[in-house]
Short mmCIF file of N, CA, C and O in Angstrom, two decimals:
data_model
loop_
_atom_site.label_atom_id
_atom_site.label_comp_id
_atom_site.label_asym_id
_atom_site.label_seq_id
_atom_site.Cartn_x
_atom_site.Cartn_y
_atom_site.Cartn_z
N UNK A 1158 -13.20 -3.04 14.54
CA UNK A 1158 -12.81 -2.23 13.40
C UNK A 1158 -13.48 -0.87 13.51
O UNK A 1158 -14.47 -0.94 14.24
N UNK A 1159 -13.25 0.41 13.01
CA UNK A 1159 -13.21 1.26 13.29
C UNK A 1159 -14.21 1.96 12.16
O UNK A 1159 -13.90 1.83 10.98
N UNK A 1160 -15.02 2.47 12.39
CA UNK A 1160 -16.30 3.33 11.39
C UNK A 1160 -15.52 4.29 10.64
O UNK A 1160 -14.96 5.29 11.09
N UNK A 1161 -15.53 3.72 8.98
CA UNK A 1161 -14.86 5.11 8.40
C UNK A 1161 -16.51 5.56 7.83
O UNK A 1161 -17.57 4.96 7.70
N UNK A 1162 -16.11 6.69 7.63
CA UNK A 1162 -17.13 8.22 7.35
C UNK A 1162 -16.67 9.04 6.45
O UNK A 1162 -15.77 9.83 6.76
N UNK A 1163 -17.25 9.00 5.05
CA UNK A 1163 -16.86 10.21 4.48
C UNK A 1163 -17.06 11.60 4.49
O UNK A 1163 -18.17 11.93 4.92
N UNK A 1164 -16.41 12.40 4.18
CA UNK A 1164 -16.45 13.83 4.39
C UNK A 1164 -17.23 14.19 3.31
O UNK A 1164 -17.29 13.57 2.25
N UNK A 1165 -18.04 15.54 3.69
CA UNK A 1165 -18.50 16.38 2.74
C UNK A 1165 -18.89 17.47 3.51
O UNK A 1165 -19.50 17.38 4.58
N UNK A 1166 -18.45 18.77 2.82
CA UNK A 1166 -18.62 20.30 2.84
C UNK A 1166 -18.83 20.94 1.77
O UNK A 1166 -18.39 20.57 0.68
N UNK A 1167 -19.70 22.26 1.99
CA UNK A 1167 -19.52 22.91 0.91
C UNK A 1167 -18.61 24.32 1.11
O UNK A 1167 -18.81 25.44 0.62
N UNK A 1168 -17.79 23.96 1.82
CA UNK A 1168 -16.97 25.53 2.36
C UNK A 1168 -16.03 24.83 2.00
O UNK A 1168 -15.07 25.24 2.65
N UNK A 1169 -15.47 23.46 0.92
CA UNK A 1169 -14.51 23.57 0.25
C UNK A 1169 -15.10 22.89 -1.18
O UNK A 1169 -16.20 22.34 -1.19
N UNK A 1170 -14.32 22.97 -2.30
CA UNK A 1170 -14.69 22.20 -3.73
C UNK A 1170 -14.66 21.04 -3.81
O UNK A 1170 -13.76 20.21 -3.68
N UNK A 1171 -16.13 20.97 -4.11
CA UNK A 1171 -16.51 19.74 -4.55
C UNK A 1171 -15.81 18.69 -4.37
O UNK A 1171 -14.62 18.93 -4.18
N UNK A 1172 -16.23 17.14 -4.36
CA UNK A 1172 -15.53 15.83 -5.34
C UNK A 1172 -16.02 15.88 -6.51
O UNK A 1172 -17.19 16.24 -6.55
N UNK A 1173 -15.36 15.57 -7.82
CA UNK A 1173 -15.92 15.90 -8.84
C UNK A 1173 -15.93 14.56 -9.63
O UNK A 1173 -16.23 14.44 -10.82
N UNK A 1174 -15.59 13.71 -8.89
CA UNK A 1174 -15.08 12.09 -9.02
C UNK A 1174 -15.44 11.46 -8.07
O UNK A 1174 -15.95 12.04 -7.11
N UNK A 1175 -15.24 9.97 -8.11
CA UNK A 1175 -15.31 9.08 -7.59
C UNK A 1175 -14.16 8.60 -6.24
O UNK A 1175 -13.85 7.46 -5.90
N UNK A 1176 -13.67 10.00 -5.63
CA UNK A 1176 -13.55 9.87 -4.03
C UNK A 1176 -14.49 11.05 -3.12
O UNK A 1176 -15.39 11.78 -3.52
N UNK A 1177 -13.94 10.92 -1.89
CA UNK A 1177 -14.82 11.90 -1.12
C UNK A 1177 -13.52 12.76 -0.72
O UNK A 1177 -12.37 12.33 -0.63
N UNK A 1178 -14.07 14.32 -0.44
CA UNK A 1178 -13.08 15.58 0.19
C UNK A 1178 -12.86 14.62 1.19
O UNK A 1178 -13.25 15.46 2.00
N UNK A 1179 -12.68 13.93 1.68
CA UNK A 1179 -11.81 13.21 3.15
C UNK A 1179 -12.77 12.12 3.55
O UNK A 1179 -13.98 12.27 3.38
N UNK A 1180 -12.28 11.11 4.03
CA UNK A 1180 -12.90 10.13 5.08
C UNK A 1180 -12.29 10.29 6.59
O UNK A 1180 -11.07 10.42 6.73
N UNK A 1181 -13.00 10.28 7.47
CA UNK A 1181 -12.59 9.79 9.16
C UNK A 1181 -12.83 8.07 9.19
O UNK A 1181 -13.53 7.22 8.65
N UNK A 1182 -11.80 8.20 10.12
CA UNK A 1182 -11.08 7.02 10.18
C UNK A 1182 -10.64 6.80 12.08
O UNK A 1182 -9.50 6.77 12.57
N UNK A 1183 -11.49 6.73 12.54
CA UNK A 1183 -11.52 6.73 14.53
C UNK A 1183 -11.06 8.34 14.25
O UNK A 1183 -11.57 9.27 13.64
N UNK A 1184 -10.07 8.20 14.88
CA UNK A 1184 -9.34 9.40 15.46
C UNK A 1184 -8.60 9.95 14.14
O UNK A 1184 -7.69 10.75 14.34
N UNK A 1185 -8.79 9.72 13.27
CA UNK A 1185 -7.67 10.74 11.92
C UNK A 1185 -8.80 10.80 10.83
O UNK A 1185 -9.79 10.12 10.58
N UNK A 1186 -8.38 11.60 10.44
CA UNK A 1186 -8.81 12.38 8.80
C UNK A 1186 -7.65 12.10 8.16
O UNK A 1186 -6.48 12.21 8.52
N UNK A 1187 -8.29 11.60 6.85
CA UNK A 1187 -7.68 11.66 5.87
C UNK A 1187 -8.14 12.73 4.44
O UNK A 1187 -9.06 12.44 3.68
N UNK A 1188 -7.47 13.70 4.34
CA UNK A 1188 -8.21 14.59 3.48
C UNK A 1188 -7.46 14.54 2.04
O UNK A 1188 -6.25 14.48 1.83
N UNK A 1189 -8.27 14.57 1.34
CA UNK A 1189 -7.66 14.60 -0.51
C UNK A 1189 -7.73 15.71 -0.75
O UNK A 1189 -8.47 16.62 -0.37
N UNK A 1190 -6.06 15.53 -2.12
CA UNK A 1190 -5.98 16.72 -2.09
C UNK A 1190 -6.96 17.84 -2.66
O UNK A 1190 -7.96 17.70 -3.37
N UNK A 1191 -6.41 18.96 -2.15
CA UNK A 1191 -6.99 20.09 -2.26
C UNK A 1191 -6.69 21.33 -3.32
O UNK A 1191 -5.85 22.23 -3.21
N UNK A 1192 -7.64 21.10 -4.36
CA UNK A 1192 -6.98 21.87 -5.22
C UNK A 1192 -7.48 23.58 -4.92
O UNK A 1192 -8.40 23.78 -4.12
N UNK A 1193 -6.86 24.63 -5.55
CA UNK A 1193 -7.17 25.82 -4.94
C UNK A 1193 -8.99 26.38 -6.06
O UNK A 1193 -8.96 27.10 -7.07
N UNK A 1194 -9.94 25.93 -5.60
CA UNK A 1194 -11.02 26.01 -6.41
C UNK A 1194 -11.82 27.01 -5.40
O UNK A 1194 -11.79 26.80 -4.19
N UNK A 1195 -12.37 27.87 -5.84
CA UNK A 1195 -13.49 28.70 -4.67
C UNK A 1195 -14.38 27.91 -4.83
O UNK A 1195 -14.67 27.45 -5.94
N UNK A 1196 -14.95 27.62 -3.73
CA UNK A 1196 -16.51 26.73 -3.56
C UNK A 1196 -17.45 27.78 -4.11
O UNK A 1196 -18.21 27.27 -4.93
N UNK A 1197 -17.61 28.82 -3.96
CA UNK A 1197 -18.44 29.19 -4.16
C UNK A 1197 -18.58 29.87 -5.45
O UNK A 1197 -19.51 30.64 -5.68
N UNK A 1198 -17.39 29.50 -6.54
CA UNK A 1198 -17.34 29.96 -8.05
C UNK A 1198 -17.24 29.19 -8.64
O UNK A 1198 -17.83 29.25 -9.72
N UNK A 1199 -16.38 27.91 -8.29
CA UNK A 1199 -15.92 26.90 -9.44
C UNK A 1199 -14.56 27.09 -9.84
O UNK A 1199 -13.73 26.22 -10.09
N UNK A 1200 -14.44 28.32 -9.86
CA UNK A 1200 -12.54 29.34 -10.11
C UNK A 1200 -11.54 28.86 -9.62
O UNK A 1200 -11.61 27.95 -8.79
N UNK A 1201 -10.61 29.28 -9.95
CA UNK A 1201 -9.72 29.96 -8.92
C UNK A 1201 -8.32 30.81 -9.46
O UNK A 1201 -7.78 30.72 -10.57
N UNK A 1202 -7.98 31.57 -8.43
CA UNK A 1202 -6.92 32.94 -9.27
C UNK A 1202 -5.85 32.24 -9.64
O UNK A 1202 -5.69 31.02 -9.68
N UNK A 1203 -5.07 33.22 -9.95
CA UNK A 1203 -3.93 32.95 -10.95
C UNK A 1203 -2.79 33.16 -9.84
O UNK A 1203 -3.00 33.98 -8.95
N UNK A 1204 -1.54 32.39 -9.85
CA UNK A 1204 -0.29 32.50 -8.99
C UNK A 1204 -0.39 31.63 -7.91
O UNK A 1204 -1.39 31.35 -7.25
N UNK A 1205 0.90 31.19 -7.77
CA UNK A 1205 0.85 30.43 -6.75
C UNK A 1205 0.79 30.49 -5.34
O UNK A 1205 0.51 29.59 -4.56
N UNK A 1206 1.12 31.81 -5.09
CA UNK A 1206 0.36 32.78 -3.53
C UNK A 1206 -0.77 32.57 -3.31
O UNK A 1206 -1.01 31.92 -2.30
N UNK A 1207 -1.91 33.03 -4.16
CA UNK A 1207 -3.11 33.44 -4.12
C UNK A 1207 -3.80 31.62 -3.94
O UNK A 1207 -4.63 31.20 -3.13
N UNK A 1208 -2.99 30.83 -5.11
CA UNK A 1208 -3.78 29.39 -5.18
C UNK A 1208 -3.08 28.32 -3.95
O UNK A 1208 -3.51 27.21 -3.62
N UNK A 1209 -2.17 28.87 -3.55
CA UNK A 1209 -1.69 27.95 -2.12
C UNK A 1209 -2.95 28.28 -1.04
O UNK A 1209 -3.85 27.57 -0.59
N UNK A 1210 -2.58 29.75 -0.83
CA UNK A 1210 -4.31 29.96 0.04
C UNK A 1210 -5.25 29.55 0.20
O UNK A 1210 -5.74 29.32 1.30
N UNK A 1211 -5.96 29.26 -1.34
CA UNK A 1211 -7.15 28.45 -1.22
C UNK A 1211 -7.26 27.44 -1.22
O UNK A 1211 -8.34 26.99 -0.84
N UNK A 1212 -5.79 26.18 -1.78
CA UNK A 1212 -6.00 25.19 -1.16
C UNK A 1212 -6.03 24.95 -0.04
O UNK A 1212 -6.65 23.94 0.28
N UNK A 1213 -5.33 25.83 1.12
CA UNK A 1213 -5.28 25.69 2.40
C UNK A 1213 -6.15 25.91 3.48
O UNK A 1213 -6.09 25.52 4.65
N UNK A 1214 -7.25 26.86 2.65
CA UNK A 1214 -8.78 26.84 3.01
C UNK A 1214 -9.58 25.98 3.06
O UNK A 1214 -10.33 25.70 3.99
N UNK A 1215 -9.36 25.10 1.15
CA UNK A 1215 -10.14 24.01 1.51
C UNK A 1215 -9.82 23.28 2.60
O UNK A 1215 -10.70 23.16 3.45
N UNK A 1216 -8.61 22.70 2.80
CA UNK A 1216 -7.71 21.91 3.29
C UNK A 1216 -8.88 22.03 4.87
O UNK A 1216 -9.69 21.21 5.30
N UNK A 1217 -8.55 23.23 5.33
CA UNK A 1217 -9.12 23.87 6.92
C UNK A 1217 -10.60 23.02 6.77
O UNK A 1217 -11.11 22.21 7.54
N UNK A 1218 -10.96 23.43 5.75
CA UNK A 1218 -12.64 23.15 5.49
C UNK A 1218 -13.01 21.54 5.99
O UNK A 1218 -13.66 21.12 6.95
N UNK A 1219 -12.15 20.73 4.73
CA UNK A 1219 -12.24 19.63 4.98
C UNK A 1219 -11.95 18.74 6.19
O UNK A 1219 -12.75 17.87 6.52
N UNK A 1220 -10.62 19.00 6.95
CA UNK A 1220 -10.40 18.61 8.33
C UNK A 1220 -11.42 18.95 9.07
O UNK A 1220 -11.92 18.06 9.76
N UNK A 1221 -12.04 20.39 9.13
CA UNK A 1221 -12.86 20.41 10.11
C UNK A 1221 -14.40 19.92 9.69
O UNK A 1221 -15.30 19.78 10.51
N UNK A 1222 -14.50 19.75 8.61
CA UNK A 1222 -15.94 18.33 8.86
C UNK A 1222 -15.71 17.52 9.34
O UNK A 1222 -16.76 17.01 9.74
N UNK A 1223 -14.36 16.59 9.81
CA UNK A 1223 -14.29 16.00 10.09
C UNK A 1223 -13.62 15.97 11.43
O UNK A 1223 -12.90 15.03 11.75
N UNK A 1224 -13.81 16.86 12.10
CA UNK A 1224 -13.19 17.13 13.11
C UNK A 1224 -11.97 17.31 13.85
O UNK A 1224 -11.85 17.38 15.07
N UNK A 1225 -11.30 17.36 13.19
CA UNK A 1225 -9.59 17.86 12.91
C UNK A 1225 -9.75 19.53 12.35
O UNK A 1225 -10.71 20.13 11.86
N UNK A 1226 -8.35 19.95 12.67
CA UNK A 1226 -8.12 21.12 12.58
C UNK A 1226 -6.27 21.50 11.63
O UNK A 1226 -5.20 20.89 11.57
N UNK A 1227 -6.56 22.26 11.31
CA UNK A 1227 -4.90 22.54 11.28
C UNK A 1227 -3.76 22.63 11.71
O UNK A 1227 -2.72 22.65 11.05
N UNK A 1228 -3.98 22.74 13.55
CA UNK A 1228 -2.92 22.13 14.22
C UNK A 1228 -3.12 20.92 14.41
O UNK A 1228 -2.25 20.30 15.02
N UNK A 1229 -4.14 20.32 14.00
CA UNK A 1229 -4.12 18.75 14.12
C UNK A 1229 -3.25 17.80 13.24
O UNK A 1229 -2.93 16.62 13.45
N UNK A 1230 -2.92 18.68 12.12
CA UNK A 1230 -2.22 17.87 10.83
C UNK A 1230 -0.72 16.98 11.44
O UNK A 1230 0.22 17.32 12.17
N UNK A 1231 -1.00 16.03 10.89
CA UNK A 1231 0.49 15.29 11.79
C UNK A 1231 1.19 15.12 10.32
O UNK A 1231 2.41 15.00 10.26
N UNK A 1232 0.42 15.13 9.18
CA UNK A 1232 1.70 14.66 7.90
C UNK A 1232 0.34 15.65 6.28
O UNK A 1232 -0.85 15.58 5.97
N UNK A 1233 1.41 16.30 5.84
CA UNK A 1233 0.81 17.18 4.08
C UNK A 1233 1.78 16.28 3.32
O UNK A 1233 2.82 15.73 3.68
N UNK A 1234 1.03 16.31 1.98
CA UNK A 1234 1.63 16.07 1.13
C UNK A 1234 1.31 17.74 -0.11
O UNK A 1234 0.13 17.99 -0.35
N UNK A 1235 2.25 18.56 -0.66
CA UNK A 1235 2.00 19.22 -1.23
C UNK A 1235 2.73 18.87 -2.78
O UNK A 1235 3.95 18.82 -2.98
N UNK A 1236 1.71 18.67 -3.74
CA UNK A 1236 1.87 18.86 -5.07
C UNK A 1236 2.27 20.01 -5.51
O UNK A 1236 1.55 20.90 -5.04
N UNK A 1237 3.34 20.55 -6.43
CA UNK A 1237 3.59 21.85 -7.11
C UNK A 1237 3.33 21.09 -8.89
O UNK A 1237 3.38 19.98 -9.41
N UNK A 1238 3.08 22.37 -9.24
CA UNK A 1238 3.47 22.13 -11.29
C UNK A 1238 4.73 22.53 -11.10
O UNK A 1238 5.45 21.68 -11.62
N UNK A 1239 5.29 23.27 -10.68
CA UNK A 1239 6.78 23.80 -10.67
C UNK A 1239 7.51 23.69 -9.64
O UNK A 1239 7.02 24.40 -8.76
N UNK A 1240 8.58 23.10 -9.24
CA UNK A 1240 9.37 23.18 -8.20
C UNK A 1240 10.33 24.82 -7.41
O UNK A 1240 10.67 25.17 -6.28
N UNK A 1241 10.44 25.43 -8.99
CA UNK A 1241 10.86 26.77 -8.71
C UNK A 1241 9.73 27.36 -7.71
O UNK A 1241 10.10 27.44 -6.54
N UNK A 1242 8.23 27.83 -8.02
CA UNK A 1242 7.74 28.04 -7.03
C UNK A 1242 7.30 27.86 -5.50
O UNK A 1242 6.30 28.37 -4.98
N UNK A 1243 8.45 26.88 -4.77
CA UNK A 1243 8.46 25.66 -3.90
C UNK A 1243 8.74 27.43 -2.61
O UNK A 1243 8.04 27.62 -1.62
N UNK A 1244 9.67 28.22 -2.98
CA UNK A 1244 10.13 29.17 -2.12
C UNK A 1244 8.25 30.35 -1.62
O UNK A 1244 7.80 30.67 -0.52
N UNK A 1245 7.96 30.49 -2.38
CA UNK A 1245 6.34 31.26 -2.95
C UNK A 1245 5.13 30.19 -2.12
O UNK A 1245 4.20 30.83 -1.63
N UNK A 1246 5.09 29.39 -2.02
CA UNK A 1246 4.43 28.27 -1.63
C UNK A 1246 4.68 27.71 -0.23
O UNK A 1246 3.70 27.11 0.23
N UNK A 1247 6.10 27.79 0.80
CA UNK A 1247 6.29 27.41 1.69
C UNK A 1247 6.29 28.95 2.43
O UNK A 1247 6.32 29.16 3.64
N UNK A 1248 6.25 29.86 1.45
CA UNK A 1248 5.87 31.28 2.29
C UNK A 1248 4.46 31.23 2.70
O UNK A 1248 4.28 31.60 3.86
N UNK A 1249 3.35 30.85 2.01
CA UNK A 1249 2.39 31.07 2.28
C UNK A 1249 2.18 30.13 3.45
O UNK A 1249 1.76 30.37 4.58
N UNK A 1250 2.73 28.62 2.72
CA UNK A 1250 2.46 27.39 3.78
C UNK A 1250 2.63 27.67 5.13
O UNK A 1250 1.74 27.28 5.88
N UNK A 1251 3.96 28.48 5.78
CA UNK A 1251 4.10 28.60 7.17
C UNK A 1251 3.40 29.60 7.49
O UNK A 1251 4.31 30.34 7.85
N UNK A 1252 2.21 30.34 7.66
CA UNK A 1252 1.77 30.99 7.97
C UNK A 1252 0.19 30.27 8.03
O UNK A 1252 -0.90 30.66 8.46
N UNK A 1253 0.62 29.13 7.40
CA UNK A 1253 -1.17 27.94 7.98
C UNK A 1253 -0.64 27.18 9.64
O UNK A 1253 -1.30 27.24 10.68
N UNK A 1254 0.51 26.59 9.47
CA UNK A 1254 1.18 25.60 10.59
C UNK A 1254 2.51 26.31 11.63
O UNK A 1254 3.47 27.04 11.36
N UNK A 1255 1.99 25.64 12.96
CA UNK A 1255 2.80 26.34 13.70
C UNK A 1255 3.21 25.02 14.46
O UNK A 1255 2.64 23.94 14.34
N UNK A 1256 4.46 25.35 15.40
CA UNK A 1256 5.57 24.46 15.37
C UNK A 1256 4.76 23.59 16.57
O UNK A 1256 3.94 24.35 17.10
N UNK A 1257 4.73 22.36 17.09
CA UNK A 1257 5.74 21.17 15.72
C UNK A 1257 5.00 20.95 14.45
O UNK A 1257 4.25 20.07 14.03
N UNK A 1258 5.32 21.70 14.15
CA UNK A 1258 5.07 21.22 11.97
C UNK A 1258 4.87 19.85 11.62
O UNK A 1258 5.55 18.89 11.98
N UNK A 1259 3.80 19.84 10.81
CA UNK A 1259 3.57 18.44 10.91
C UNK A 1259 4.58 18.04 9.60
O UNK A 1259 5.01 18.91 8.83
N UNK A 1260 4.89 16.68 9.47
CA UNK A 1260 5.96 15.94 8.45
C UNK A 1260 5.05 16.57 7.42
O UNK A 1260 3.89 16.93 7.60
N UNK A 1261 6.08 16.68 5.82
CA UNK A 1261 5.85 16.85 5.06
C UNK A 1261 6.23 16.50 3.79
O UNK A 1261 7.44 16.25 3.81
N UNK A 1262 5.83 16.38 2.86
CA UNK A 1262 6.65 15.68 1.65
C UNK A 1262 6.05 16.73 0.18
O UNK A 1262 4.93 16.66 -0.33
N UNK A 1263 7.01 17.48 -0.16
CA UNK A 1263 6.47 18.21 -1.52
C UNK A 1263 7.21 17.70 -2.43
O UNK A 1263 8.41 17.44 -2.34
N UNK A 1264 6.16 17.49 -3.81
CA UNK A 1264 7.27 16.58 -5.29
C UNK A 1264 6.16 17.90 -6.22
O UNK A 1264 5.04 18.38 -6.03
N UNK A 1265 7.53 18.12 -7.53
CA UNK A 1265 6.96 18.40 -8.93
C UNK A 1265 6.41 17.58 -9.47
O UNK A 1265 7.02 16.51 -9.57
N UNK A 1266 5.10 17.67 -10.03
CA UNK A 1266 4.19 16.92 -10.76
C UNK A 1266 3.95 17.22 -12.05
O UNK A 1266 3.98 18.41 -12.36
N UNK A 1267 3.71 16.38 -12.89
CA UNK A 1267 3.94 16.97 -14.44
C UNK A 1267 2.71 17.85 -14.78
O UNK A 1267 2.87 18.90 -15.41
N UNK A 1268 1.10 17.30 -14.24
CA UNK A 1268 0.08 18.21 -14.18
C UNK A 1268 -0.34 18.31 -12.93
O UNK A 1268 0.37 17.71 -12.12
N UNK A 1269 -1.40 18.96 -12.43
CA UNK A 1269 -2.31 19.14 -12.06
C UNK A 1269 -3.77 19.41 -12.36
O UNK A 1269 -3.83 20.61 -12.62
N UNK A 1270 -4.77 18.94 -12.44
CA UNK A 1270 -6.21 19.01 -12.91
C UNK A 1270 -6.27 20.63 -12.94
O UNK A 1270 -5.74 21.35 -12.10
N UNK A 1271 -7.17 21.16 -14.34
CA UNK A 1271 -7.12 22.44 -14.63
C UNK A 1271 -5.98 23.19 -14.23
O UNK A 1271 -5.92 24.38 -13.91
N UNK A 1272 -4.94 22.16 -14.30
CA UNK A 1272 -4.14 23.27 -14.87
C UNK A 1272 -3.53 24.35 -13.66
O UNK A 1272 -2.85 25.37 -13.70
N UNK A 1273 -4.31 23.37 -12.33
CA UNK A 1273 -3.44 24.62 -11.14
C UNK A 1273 -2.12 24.47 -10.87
O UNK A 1273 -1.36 23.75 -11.51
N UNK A 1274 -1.80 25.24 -9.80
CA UNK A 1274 -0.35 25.17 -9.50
C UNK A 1274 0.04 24.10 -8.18
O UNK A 1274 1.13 23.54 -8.07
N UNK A 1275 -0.78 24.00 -7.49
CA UNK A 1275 -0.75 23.64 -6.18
C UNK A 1275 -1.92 22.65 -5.91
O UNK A 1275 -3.09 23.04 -6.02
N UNK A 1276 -1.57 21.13 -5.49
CA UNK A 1276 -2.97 20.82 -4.59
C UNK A 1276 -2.07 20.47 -3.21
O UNK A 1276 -0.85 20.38 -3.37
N UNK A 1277 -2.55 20.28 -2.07
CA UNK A 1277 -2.03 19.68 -0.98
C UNK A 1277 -3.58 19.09 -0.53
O UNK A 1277 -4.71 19.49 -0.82
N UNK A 1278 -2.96 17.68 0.53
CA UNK A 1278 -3.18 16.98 0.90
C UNK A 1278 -2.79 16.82 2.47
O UNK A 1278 -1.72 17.31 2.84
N UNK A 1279 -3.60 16.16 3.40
CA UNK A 1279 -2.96 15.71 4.98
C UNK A 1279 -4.17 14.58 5.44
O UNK A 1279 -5.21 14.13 4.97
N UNK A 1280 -3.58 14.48 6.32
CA UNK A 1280 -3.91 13.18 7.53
C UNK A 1280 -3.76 13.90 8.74
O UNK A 1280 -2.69 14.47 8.96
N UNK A 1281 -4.70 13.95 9.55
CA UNK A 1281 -4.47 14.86 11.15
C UNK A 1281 -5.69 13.45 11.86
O UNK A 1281 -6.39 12.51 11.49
N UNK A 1282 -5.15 14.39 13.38
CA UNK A 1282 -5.54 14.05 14.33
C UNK A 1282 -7.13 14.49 15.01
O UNK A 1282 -7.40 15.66 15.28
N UNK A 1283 -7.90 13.59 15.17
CA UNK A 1283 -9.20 14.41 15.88
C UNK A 1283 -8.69 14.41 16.98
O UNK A 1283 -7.79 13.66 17.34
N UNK A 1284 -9.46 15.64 17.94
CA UNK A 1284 -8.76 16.10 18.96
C UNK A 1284 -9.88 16.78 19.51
O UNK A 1284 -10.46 17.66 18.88
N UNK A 1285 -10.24 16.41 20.68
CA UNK A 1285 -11.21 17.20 21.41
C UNK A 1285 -12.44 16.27 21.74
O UNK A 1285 -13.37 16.73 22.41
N UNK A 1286 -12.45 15.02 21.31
CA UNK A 1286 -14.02 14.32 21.65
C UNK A 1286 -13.71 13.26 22.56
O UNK A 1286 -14.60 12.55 23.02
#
């Protein structure tokens, strides 16, 4: 059986609950989602441009404690509050992932914690050890 390991960084926000920013799992990360929070304020801006970004920072953050990367991602799951902003959100998104794109699955959610616009989530590959 295979050593899982939880994640922790502070170059993304907190757990503020009772999971961890990601566990490793052999060769994959599993990272939770990522809401757009500055680590280093507690914040985060307004719009869904600006808050896709920083989830996608954390996102970076968290894979790479655990040794995965962003071309490592093999599957996201991205949460919206709004589906209209889905066009605003996959602008920012392709400019994190480059082709082959890892699978993806985005749904409207009725909330999101404080109230953001965006969390995403993935599972990648460690790669390099």
């Amino acid at each position: 059986m295979s050593q899982r390991t939880a994640l922790s960084t502070t170059e993304a926000a907190a757990a503020v609950g009772p999971y961890s920013q990601g566990v490793r799992l052999g060769n994959l990360v599993f990272a939770s989602g990522q809401l757009p929070i500055d680590p280093a304020t507690g914040g985060f801006s307004e719009g869904i441009e600006a808050q896709t970004h920083a989830s996608l920072r954390n996102l970076k953050a968290v894979l790479e404690a655990g040794g995965a990367s962003l071309a490592s991602v093999v599957k996201t799951t991205v949460f919206l509050a709004d589906m209209n902003e889905f066009g605003a959100m996959n602008a920012v998104y392709a400019g994190y992932f480059a082709e082959p794109f890892p699978a993806r699955s985005t749904v409207e959610v009725a909330r999101l914690p404080r109230d953001a616009r965006v969390e995403v989530e993935a599972i990648a590959e460690v790669t390099g050890t």
